[in-house]
PDB file of C-alpha atoms in Angstrom:
ATOM      1  CA  UNK A 243       4.214   7.964  51.254  1.00  0.00           C
ATOM      2  CA  UNK A 244       6.487   7.908  54.285  1.00  0.00           C
ATOM      3  CA  UNK A 245       6.484  10.601  56.950  1.00  0.00           C
ATOM      4  CA  UNK A 246       9.573  10.531  59.134  1.00  0.00           C
ATOM      5  CA  UNK A 247       9.524  12.248  62.513  1.00  0.00           C
ATOM      6  CA  UNK A 248      12.759  13.010  64.335  1.00  0.00           C
ATOM      7  CA  UNK A 249      16.315  13.977  63.583  1.00  0.00           C
ATOM      8  CA  UNK A 250      18.268  10.756  63.869  1.00  0.00           C
ATOM      9  CA  UNK A 251      22.004  10.625  63.365  1.00  0.00           C
ATOM     10  CA  UNK A 252      21.561   9.351  59.807  1.00  0.00           C
ATOM     11  CA  UNK A 253      18.924  11.845  58.639  1.00  0.00           C
ATOM     12  CA  UNK A 254      21.187  13.779  56.259  1.00  0.00           C
ATOM     13  CA  UNK A 255      22.636  10.589  54.777  1.00  0.00           C
ATOM     14  CA  UNK A 256      19.102   9.252  54.304  1.00  0.00           C
ATOM     15  CA  UNK A 257      17.957  12.464  52.604  1.00  0.00           C
ATOM     16  CA  UNK A 258      20.967  12.275  50.281  1.00  0.00           C
ATOM     17  CA  UNK A 259      20.202   8.631  49.485  1.00  0.00           C
ATOM     18  CA  UNK A 260      16.549   9.482  48.727  1.00  0.00           C
ATOM     19  CA  UNK A 261      17.719  12.146  46.243  1.00  0.00           C
ATOM     20  CA  UNK A 262      20.233   9.781  44.682  1.00  0.00           C
ATOM     21  CA  UNK A 263      17.556   7.104  44.223  1.00  0.00           C
ATOM     22  CA  UNK A 264      15.101   9.741  42.950  1.00  0.00           C
ATOM     23  CA  UNK A 265      12.444   8.797  45.512  1.00  0.00           C
ATOM     24  CA  UNK A 266      12.402  12.019  47.541  1.00  0.00           C
ATOM     25  CA  UNK A 267       8.772  12.651  46.601  1.00  0.00           C
ATOM     26  CA  UNK A 268       7.812   9.541  48.608  1.00  0.00           C
ATOM     27  CA  UNK A 269       9.322  10.902  51.850  1.00  0.00           C
ATOM     28  CA  UNK A 270       8.518  13.835  54.107  1.00  0.00           C
ATOM     29  CA  UNK A 271      10.909  14.685  56.929  1.00  0.00           C
ATOM     30  CA  UNK A 272       9.132  16.538  59.740  1.00  0.00           C
ATOM     31  CA  UNK A 273      12.140  16.815  62.020  1.00  0.00           C
ATOM     32  CA  UNK A 274      12.009  16.727  65.779  1.00  0.00           C
ATOM     33  CA  UNK A 275       8.573  17.175  67.352  1.00  0.00           C
ATOM     34  CA  UNK A 276       7.536  17.623  70.996  1.00  0.00           C
ATOM     35  CA  UNK A 277       6.280  14.431  72.608  1.00  0.00           C
ATOM     36  CA  UNK A 278       2.843  16.021  73.084  1.00  0.00           C
ATOM     37  CA  UNK A 279       2.435  16.115  69.266  1.00  0.00           C
ATOM     38  CA  UNK A 280       3.270  12.464  68.651  1.00  0.00           C
ATOM     39  CA  UNK A 281      -0.192  11.020  69.330  1.00  0.00           C
ATOM     40  CA  UNK A 282      -1.761  13.398  66.814  1.00  0.00           C
ATOM     41  CA  UNK A 283       0.858  12.519  64.201  1.00  0.00           C
ATOM     42  CA  UNK A 284       0.348   8.811  64.837  1.00  0.00           C
ATOM     43  CA  UNK A 285      -3.416   9.206  64.498  1.00  0.00           C
ATOM     44  CA  UNK A 286      -2.861  10.265  60.887  1.00  0.00           C
ATOM     45  CA  UNK A 287      -0.618   7.292  60.053  1.00  0.00           C
ATOM     46  CA  UNK A 288      -1.797   3.996  58.602  1.00  0.00           C
ATOM     47  CA  UNK A 289       1.185   2.145  60.092  1.00  0.00           C
ATOM     48  CA  UNK A 290       3.929   3.091  62.547  1.00  0.00           C
ATOM     49  CA  UNK A 291       7.535   2.074  61.882  1.00  0.00           C
ATOM     50  CA  UNK A 292      10.322   1.267  64.282  1.00  0.00           C
ATOM     51  CA  UNK A 293      13.779  -0.013  63.568  1.00  0.00           C
ATOM     52  CA  UNK A 294      16.560  -1.196  65.844  1.00  0.00           C
ATOM     53  CA  UNK A 295      19.983  -2.673  65.326  1.00  0.00           C
ATOM     54  CA  UNK A 296      20.462  -6.271  66.346  1.00  0.00           C
ATOM     55  CA  UNK A 297      22.389  -5.607  69.553  1.00  0.00           C
ATOM     56  CA  UNK A 298      22.180  -7.251  72.974  1.00  0.00           C
ATOM     57  CA  UNK A 299      20.726  -4.036  74.415  1.00  0.00           C
ATOM     58  CA  UNK A 300      17.862  -3.863  71.910  1.00  0.00           C
ATOM     59  CA  UNK A 301      17.261  -7.609  72.240  1.00  0.00           C
ATOM     60  CA  UNK A 302      16.414  -7.246  75.934  1.00  0.00           C
ATOM     61  CA  UNK A 303      14.729  -3.859  76.241  1.00  0.00           C
ATOM     62  CA  UNK A 304      11.274  -2.581  75.383  1.00  0.00           C
ATOM     63  CA  UNK A 305      11.611   0.827  73.737  1.00  0.00           C
ATOM     64  CA  UNK A 306       9.180   3.563  74.751  1.00  0.00           C
ATOM     65  CA  UNK A 307       8.310   3.989  71.081  1.00  0.00           C
ATOM     66  CA  UNK A 308       6.885   0.455  71.020  1.00  0.00           C
ATOM     67  CA  UNK A 309       4.705   1.137  74.045  1.00  0.00           C
ATOM     68  CA  UNK A 310       3.529   4.417  72.501  1.00  0.00           C
ATOM     69  CA  UNK A 311       2.549   2.736  69.240  1.00  0.00           C
ATOM     70  CA  UNK A 312       0.659   0.011  71.113  1.00  0.00           C
ATOM     71  CA  UNK A 313      -1.120   2.523  73.354  1.00  0.00           C
ATOM     72  CA  UNK A 314      -2.165   4.552  70.300  1.00  0.00           C
ATOM     73  CA  UNK A 315      -3.501   1.397  68.678  1.00  0.00           C
ATOM     74  CA  UNK A 316      -1.175   1.627  65.716  1.00  0.00           C
ATOM     75  CA  UNK A 317      -0.376  -1.314  63.477  1.00  0.00           C
ATOM     76  CA  UNK A 318       3.380  -1.634  63.164  1.00  0.00           C
ATOM     77  CA  UNK A 319       6.104  -2.439  60.751  1.00  0.00           C
ATOM     78  CA  UNK A 320       9.225  -3.188  62.737  1.00  0.00           C
ATOM     79  CA  UNK A 321      12.800  -4.101  62.002  1.00  0.00           C
ATOM     80  CA  UNK A 322      13.684  -5.652  65.315  1.00  0.00           C
ATOM     81  CA  UNK A 323      14.560  -8.775  67.255  1.00  0.00           C
ATOM     82  CA  UNK A 324      14.324  -9.883  70.863  1.00  0.00           C
ATOM     83  CA  UNK A 325      11.647  -8.413  73.134  1.00  0.00           C
ATOM     84  CA  UNK A 326      10.324  -5.977  70.541  1.00  0.00           C
ATOM     85  CA  UNK A 327       9.792  -8.792  68.051  1.00  0.00           C
ATOM     86  CA  UNK A 328       8.217 -10.997  70.713  1.00  0.00           C
ATOM     87  CA  UNK A 329       5.750  -8.326  71.772  1.00  0.00           C
ATOM     88  CA  UNK A 330       4.678  -7.390  68.246  1.00  0.00           C
ATOM     89  CA  UNK A 331       4.189 -11.037  67.342  1.00  0.00           C
ATOM     90  CA  UNK A 332       2.440 -11.876  70.619  1.00  0.00           C
ATOM     91  CA  UNK A 333       0.170  -8.845  70.245  1.00  0.00           C
ATOM     92  CA  UNK A 334      -0.461  -9.675  66.574  1.00  0.00           C
ATOM     93  CA  UNK A 335      -0.087  -5.955  65.981  1.00  0.00           C
ATOM     94  CA  UNK A 336       1.725  -5.886  62.653  1.00  0.00           C
ATOM     95  CA  UNK A 337       4.758  -7.195  60.835  1.00  0.00           C
ATOM     96  CA  UNK A 338       8.246  -7.622  62.271  1.00  0.00           C
ATOM     97  CA  UNK A 339      11.295  -8.498  60.191  1.00  0.00           C
ATOM     98  CA  UNK A 340      14.825  -9.308  61.333  1.00  0.00           C
ATOM     99  CA  UNK A 341      17.419  -6.517  61.394  1.00  0.00           C
ATOM    100  CA  UNK A 342      19.626  -6.531  58.321  1.00  0.00           C
ATOM    101  CA  UNK A 343      17.171  -8.539  56.186  1.00  0.00           C
ATOM    102  CA  UNK A 344      16.496  -6.048  53.395  1.00  0.00           C
ATOM    103  CA  UNK A 345      14.558  -8.589  51.326  1.00  0.00           C
ATOM    104  CA  UNK A 346      12.190  -9.273  54.240  1.00  0.00           C
ATOM    105  CA  UNK A 347      11.663  -5.530  54.705  1.00  0.00           C
ATOM    106  CA  UNK A 348      10.810  -5.056  51.027  1.00  0.00           C
ATOM    107  CA  UNK A 349       8.423  -8.012  51.199  1.00  0.00           C
ATOM    108  CA  UNK A 350       6.792  -6.546  54.333  1.00  0.00           C
ATOM    109  CA  UNK A 351       6.359  -3.152  52.638  1.00  0.00           C
ATOM    110  CA  UNK A 352       4.750  -4.814  49.627  1.00  0.00           C
ATOM    111  CA  UNK A 353       2.487  -6.778  51.966  1.00  0.00           C
ATOM    112  CA  UNK A 354       1.445  -3.570  53.725  1.00  0.00           C
ATOM    113  CA  UNK A 355       0.736  -1.916  50.388  1.00  0.00           C
ATOM    114  CA  UNK A 356      -1.841  -4.601  49.628  1.00  0.00           C
ATOM    115  CA  UNK A 357      -3.178  -5.052  53.167  1.00  0.00           C
ATOM    116  CA  UNK A 358      -6.845  -4.150  53.400  1.00  0.00           C
ATOM    117  CA  UNK A 359      -8.408  -1.832  55.970  1.00  0.00           C
ATOM    118  CA  UNK A 360      -9.947  -4.747  57.882  1.00  0.00           C
ATOM    119  CA  UNK A 361      -6.514  -6.263  58.561  1.00  0.00           C
ATOM    120  CA  UNK A 362      -5.050  -2.907  59.612  1.00  0.00           C
ATOM    121  CA  UNK A 363      -8.043  -2.354  61.915  1.00  0.00           C
ATOM    122  CA  UNK A 364      -7.509  -5.815  63.433  1.00  0.00           C
ATOM    123  CA  UNK A 365      -3.827  -5.049  64.058  1.00  0.00           C
ATOM    124  CA  UNK A 366      -4.854  -1.713  65.562  1.00  0.00           C
ATOM    125  CA  UNK A 367      -7.385  -3.274  67.939  1.00  0.00           C
ATOM    126  CA  UNK A 368      -4.913  -5.980  68.962  1.00  0.00           C
ATOM    127  CA  UNK A 369      -2.187  -3.382  69.618  1.00  0.00           C
ATOM    128  CA  UNK A 370      -4.484  -1.369  71.865  1.00  0.00           C
ATOM    129  CA  UNK A 371      -5.726  -4.467  73.676  1.00  0.00           C
ATOM    130  CA  UNK A 372      -2.139  -5.596  74.295  1.00  0.00           C
ATOM    131  CA  UNK A 373      -1.178  -2.178  75.686  1.00  0.00           C
ATOM    132  CA  UNK A 374      -4.168  -2.166  78.004  1.00  0.00           C
ATOM    133  CA  UNK A 375      -3.450  -5.690  79.199  1.00  0.00           C
ATOM    134  CA  UNK A 376       0.334  -5.524  79.575  1.00  0.00           C
ATOM    135  CA  UNK A 377       1.251  -1.866  80.089  1.00  0.00           C
ATOM    136  CA  UNK A 378      -1.530  -0.511  82.288  1.00  0.00           C
ATOM    137  CA  UNK A 379       0.163   1.785  84.818  1.00  0.00           C
ATOM    138  CA  UNK A 380      -1.907   0.660  87.812  1.00  0.00           C
ATOM    139  CA  UNK A 381      -1.354  -3.000  87.004  1.00  0.00           C
ATOM    140  CA  UNK A 382       2.383  -2.459  86.566  1.00  0.00           C
ATOM    141  CA  UNK A 383       2.654  -0.604  89.876  1.00  0.00           C
ATOM    142  CA  UNK A 384       0.770  -3.437  91.617  1.00  0.00           C
ATOM    143  CA  UNK A 385       3.199  -5.962  90.132  1.00  0.00           C
ATOM    144  CA  UNK A 386       6.132  -3.803  91.224  1.00  0.00           C
ATOM    145  CA  UNK A 387       4.756  -3.707  94.786  1.00  0.00           C
ATOM    146  CA  UNK A 388       4.536  -7.516  94.840  1.00  0.00           C
ATOM    147  CA  UNK A 389       8.143  -7.828  93.690  1.00  0.00           C
ATOM    148  CA  UNK A 390       9.378  -5.343  96.294  1.00  0.00           C
ATOM    149  CA  UNK A 391       7.491  -7.180  99.066  1.00  0.00           C
ATOM    150  CA  UNK A 392       8.986 -10.481  97.916  1.00  0.00           C
ATOM    151  CA  UNK A 393      12.457  -8.953  98.062  1.00  0.00           C
ATOM    152  CA  UNK A 394      11.796  -7.716 101.589  1.00  0.00           C
ATOM    153  CA  UNK A 395      11.060 -11.310 102.603  1.00  0.00           C
ATOM    154  CA  UNK A 396      14.347 -12.645 101.212  1.00  0.00           C
TER     155      UNK A 396
END
């Protein structure tokens, strides 16, 4: 089962496609939720999903959603490239497939369907460890201070 949170631009088209393919019973659309509810929703999920187009912007940025999933210790299935792909692979926190590769996405979904709890727990622990190591607020602020001081010396 897939639970989709949010009201993206393509929601209505996706709902229509689900009906056309007769797979609506596999999907629940929760709509937009306040950010304070996201952690609780994620806690109920086996795997978190994120998907981005293959654009220069998404190649170079780290979306907040990725950081949230890592901080919640969620294994991920991602359709992404660039920094998002690098982080998921470096963290060993799930499966990442290239944008536009439908066959790879289907293969990843089938892999997740047969993935045991031990593997999902390992991905979860690695996601949380990566968030704590690379996205700790105090550590990031310390690094920012170093960069600012270096710029002052230029």
